XYZ file of N, CA and C in Angstrom:
372
model
N -16.106 5.342 -48.127
C -16.812 4.696 -46.991
C -15.896 4.228 -45.978
N -14.913 3.314 -46.478
C -14.015 2.595 -45.459
C -13.171 3.783 -44.772
N -12.741 4.791 -45.366
C -12.023 5.921 -44.803
C -12.870 6.655 -43.850
N -13.927 6.971 -44.109
C -15.007 7.666 -43.142
C -15.024 6.726 -41.789
N -15.278 5.430 -42.173
C -15.465 4.558 -40.900
C -14.117 4.643 -40.089
N -13.025 4.501 -40.793
C -11.681 4.493 -40.023
C -11.572 5.779 -39.214
N -11.724 7.001 -39.930
C -11.696 8.268 -39.223
C -12.599 8.429 -38.023
N -13.872 7.880 -38.047
C -14.764 7.751 -37.081
C -14.201 6.965 -35.805
N -13.562 5.823 -36.120
C -13.047 4.880 -35.088
C -11.771 5.558 -34.408
N -11.012 6.205 -35.155
C -9.802 6.982 -34.617
C -10.366 8.071 -33.754
N -11.351 8.960 -34.243
C -11.870 9.984 -33.335
C -12.457 9.410 -32.012
N -13.118 8.360 -32.171
C -13.798 7.747 -30.906
C -12.682 7.255 -29.977
N -11.761 6.541 -30.521
C -10.573 6.015 -29.708
C -9.827 7.126 -29.085
N -9.579 8.270 -29.742
C -8.764 9.342 -29.095
C -9.630 9.908 -28.030
N -11.019 10.146 -28.220
C -11.699 10.758 -27.224
C -11.753 9.952 -25.910
N -11.778 8.554 -26.015
C -11.858 7.650 -24.918
C -10.490 7.740 -24.156
N -9.394 7.915 -24.793
C -8.100 7.884 -24.197
C -7.998 9.051 -23.276
N -8.750 10.046 -23.372
C -8.606 11.259 -22.380
C -9.470 11.005 -21.052
N -10.280 9.954 -20.975
C -11.064 9.747 -19.750
C -10.238 8.866 -18.802
N -10.351 8.904 -17.482
C -9.646 8.067 -16.471
C -9.975 6.655 -16.615
N -9.266 5.846 -16.289
C -9.547 4.402 -16.473
C -10.525 3.759 -15.299
N -10.573 4.524 -14.241
C -11.432 4.009 -13.101
C -11.801 5.228 -12.287
N -12.609 4.922 -11.240
C -12.926 5.934 -10.280
C -13.287 5.216 -8.993
N -13.347 6.115 -7.985
C -13.640 5.639 -6.719
C -14.668 6.769 -6.030
N -15.663 6.117 -5.422
C -16.716 6.912 -4.591
C -16.514 6.656 -3.081
N -16.974 7.725 -2.411
C -16.897 7.639 -0.896
C -15.791 7.307 -0.403
N -14.643 7.825 -0.741
C -13.276 7.480 -0.313
C -12.901 8.367 0.907
N -12.551 7.683 1.978
C -12.220 8.311 3.218
C -10.964 7.570 3.764
N -9.882 8.166 3.800
C -8.588 7.784 3.995
C -7.392 8.562 4.148
N -6.223 8.115 4.247
C -5.111 8.864 4.156
C -3.828 8.079 3.845
N -2.743 8.660 3.287
C -1.458 8.078 2.770
C -0.407 8.886 3.626
N -0.032 8.315 4.812
C 1.099 9.067 5.434
C 2.213 8.154 5.547
N 3.460 8.650 5.765
C 4.668 7.719 5.903
C 4.357 6.668 6.849
N 4.470 5.445 6.482
C 4.316 4.428 7.563
C 2.876 3.896 7.706
N 1.864 4.613 7.251
C 0.453 4.064 7.354
C -0.383 4.686 6.279
N -1.051 3.664 5.520
C -2.014 3.911 4.412
C -3.305 3.253 4.847
N -4.469 4.025 4.864
C -5.634 3.313 5.165
C -6.765 4.090 4.347
N -7.949 3.324 4.185
C -9.087 3.993 3.574
C -10.333 3.083 3.683
N -11.284 3.657 3.718
C -12.705 3.090 3.627
C -13.271 3.510 2.161
N -13.801 2.679 1.376
C -14.182 3.136 0.166
C -15.668 2.484 -0.195
N -16.505 3.361 -0.938
C -17.906 2.862 -1.313
C -17.904 2.065 -2.560
N -17.021 2.560 -3.538
C -17.054 1.930 -4.886
C -15.693 2.019 -5.507
N -14.970 0.936 -5.699
C -13.643 1.172 -6.469
C -13.795 0.513 -7.730
N -13.750 1.190 -8.830
C -13.483 0.654 -10.118
C -12.273 1.150 -10.781
N -11.426 0.125 -10.954
C -9.998 0.625 -11.468
C -8.825 0.287 -10.411
N -7.887 1.196 -10.411
C -6.762 1.055 -9.521
C -6.513 2.188 -8.517
N -5.941 1.723 -7.285
C -5.386 2.835 -6.370
C -4.113 2.209 -5.992
N -3.024 3.077 -6.206
C -1.639 2.766 -5.994
C -1.052 3.525 -4.998
N -0.225 2.924 -3.974
C 0.489 3.501 -3.032
C 1.904 3.144 -2.952
N 2.754 4.007 -2.581
C 4.342 3.636 -2.518
C 4.712 3.542 -1.072
N 5.509 2.472 -0.790
C 6.134 2.344 0.596
C 7.588 2.420 0.242
N 8.251 3.350 1.171
C 9.704 3.405 0.970
C 10.245 2.856 2.250
N 11.053 2.060 2.206
C 11.809 1.516 3.269
C 13.348 1.708 3.304
N 13.652 2.932 3.791
C 15.039 3.186 3.807
C 15.981 2.607 4.902
N 17.176 2.540 4.743
C 18.037 1.967 5.796
C 18.609 0.557 5.462
N 19.399 -0.022 6.368
C 20.062 -1.169 6.145
C 19.411 -2.401 6.774
N 18.553 -2.155 7.845
C 17.867 -3.167 8.594
C 16.675 -3.752 7.715
N 15.963 -4.733 8.269
C 14.852 -5.410 7.472
C 13.681 -4.561 7.898
N 12.780 -4.570 6.933
C 11.513 -3.778 7.160
C 10.335 -4.635 7.317
N 9.118 -4.153 7.573
C 7.885 -4.874 7.935
C 6.876 -4.168 7.183
N 5.769 -4.992 6.838
C 4.571 -4.643 6.566
C 3.334 -5.525 7.049
N 2.441 -4.723 7.778
C 1.230 -5.431 8.236
C 0.065 -4.831 7.587
N -0.865 -5.852 7.005
C -1.944 -5.275 6.331
C -3.224 -6.014 6.543
N -4.217 -5.416 6.511
C -5.666 -5.939 6.572
C -6.561 -5.317 5.531
N -7.139 -6.277 4.713
C -8.000 -5.765 3.619
C -9.401 -6.440 3.843
N -10.390 -5.618 3.820
C -11.786 -6.198 4.008
C -12.635 -5.935 2.719
N -13.164 -6.958 2.011
C -14.159 -6.485 0.923
C -15.444 -6.833 1.387
N -16.386 -5.788 1.155
C -17.681 -5.935 1.514
C -18.549 -6.242 0.209
N -18.206 -5.696 -1.074
C -18.907 -6.157 -2.159
C -18.041 -6.003 -3.337
N -18.446 -6.546 -4.474
C -17.683 -6.632 -5.734
C -16.552 -7.389 -5.758
N -15.577 -7.083 -6.576
C -14.365 -7.805 -6.550
C -13.191 -7.093 -6.137
N -12.056 -7.538 -5.493
C -11.055 -6.698 -5.025
C -9.731 -7.611 -5.007
N -8.725 -6.980 -5.450
C -7.408 -7.602 -5.540
C -6.439 -6.726 -4.899
N -5.428 -7.247 -4.224
C -4.295 -6.653 -3.686
C -2.990 -7.115 -4.170
N -2.086 -6.121 -4.483
C -0.748 -6.612 -4.849
C 0.360 -5.719 -4.143
N 1.302 -6.317 -3.773
C 2.542 -5.706 -3.307
C 3.709 -6.076 -4.066
N 4.474 -5.179 -4.618
C 5.498 -5.501 -5.597
C 6.690 -4.573 -5.293
N 7.893 -5.244 -5.501
C 9.068 -4.346 -5.561
C 9.499 -4.107 -7.135
N 10.523 -3.607 -7.337
C 11.016 -3.289 -8.723
C 11.214 -4.647 -9.513
N 11.595 -5.693 -8.695
C 11.942 -6.831 -9.470
C 11.096 -8.082 -9.045
N 10.082 -7.918 -8.290
C 9.569 -9.093 -7.711
C 7.997 -8.845 -7.239
N 7.235 -9.755 -7.491
C 5.777 -9.590 -6.963
C 5.693 -10.410 -5.683
N 5.399 -9.721 -4.512
C 5.396 -10.241 -3.160
C 4.141 -10.868 -2.854
N 2.917 -10.061 -3.018
C 1.664 -10.518 -2.757
C 0.775 -10.051 -4.051
N 0.031 -11.128 -4.484
C -0.976 -11.062 -5.525
C -2.070 -11.869 -5.204
N -3.123 -11.370 -4.442
C -4.104 -11.982 -3.886
C -5.680 -11.357 -4.225
N -6.470 -12.352 -4.480
C -7.864 -11.912 -4.523
C -8.323 -11.696 -3.043
N -9.283 -10.793 -2.763
C -9.593 -10.527 -1.389
C -11.129 -11.184 -1.504
N -11.299 -12.314 -0.801
C -12.587 -12.968 -0.670
C -13.425 -12.264 0.366
N -13.036 -12.148 1.539
C -13.788 -11.436 2.658
C -12.831 -10.514 3.393
N -11.724 -11.195 4.084
C -10.667 -10.600 4.728
C -9.477 -11.147 4.398
N -8.403 -10.319 4.140
C -7.084 -10.766 4.016
C -6.140 -9.986 4.885
N -5.506 -10.777 5.676
C -4.551 -10.131 6.672
C -3.170 -10.886 6.887
N -2.218 -10.135 6.950
C -0.788 -10.772 7.076
C 0.212 -9.836 7.514
N 1.213 -10.326 8.086
C 2.565 -9.672 8.396
C 3.646 -10.293 7.672
N 4.549 -9.376 6.938
C 5.490 -9.709 6.196
C 6.849 -9.116 6.605
N 8.079 -9.694 6.502
C 9.349 -9.077 6.785
C 9.838 -8.881 5.210
N 10.361 -7.582 4.923
C 10.674 -7.202 3.630
C 12.281 -6.680 3.791
N 13.028 -7.005 2.816
C 14.320 -6.187 2.742
C 14.155 -4.844 2.770
N 15.000 -4.157 3.456
C 14.951 -2.712 3.485
C 15.834 -1.987 2.449
N 15.863 -0.656 2.285
C 16.449 0.130 1.286
C 15.965 -0.290 -0.010
N 14.582 -0.312 0.024
C 13.775 -0.563 -1.250
C 12.464 0.150 -1.261
N 12.003 0.295 -2.417
C 10.677 0.973 -2.721
C 9.702 -0.117 -3.185
N 8.528 -0.139 -2.513
C 7.478 -1.179 -2.739
C 6.377 -0.309 -3.248
N 5.448 -1.020 -4.005
C 4.229 -0.372 -4.408
C 3.059 -1.381 -3.884
N 1.943 -0.728 -3.241
C 0.676 -1.482 -3.001
C -0.303 -1.071 -3.876
N -0.890 -1.981 -4.513
C -2.037 -1.613 -5.465
C -3.248 -2.478 -5.278
N -4.300 -1.792 -5.262
C -5.763 -2.337 -5.070
C -6.403 -2.151 -6.404
N -6.924 -3.262 -6.843
C -7.768 -3.284 -8.124
C -9.156 -3.795 -7.805
N -10.000 -2.920 -8.091
C -11.427 -3.212 -7.902
C -12.468 -3.310 -8.993
N -13.542 -3.887 -8.841
C -14.554 -3.837 -9.703
C -15.848 -3.825 -9.033
N -16.369 -2.576 -8.881
C -17.603 -2.314 -8.122
C -17.313 -2.793 -6.780
N -16.160 -2.518 -6.229
C -15.834 -3.113 -4.871
C -16.017 -1.913 -3.832
N -16.541 -2.454 -2.676
C -16.488 -1.611 -1.572
C -15.856 -2.258 -0.449
N -15.173 -1.558 0.556
C -14.519 -2.169 1.736
C -13.619 -1.210 2.315
N -12.493 -1.884 2.843
C -11.584 -1.018 3.621
C -10.350 -1.675 3.613
N -9.084 -0.924 3.830
C -7.718 -1.409 4.024
C -6.850 -0.696 5.072
N -6.124 -1.245 5.660
C -5.242 -0.728 6.604
C -3.874 -1.300 6.417
N -2.930 -0.479 6.000
C -1.366 -0.995 5.741
C -0.378 -0.248 6.499
N 0.347 -0.818 7.368
C 1.297 -0.323 8.231
C 2.690 -0.669 7.868
N 3.729 0.122 7.797
C 5.048 -0.381 7.315
C 6.075 0.443 7.894
N 7.189 -0.254 8.005
C 8.456 0.601 8.469
C 9.661 -0.329 8.550
N 10.668 0.043 9.406
C 11.854 -0.622 9.680
C 11.967 -1.102 11.017
N 12.235 -2.414 11.137
C 12.271 -3.103 12.437
C 13.473 -2.499 13.245
């Protein structure tokens, strides 16, 4: 009986591992070099984008995030540091100067979230 239960749990666990961890409905946007933006109707899980700031000068990022419903979190990270880790209450907007010649990731984590974001970045 214990063996049957264990095999059943392993089977269910392996089936679940094949499904995606999240989904997004009504996504309208683009991810272009220097500009990432989207409107979304329902974000459950994560959406991640990469920013590459080549060169020796300093870089910049300007972002505006608006949450209409649900919960939404935004993160900007480099390989060794978290730069932004913030819950979006209604509107989150800022401009940052970043060291160039690095890659950064921008991650949005939502739970039944709807809203929009606009992220522009480049070298000064």
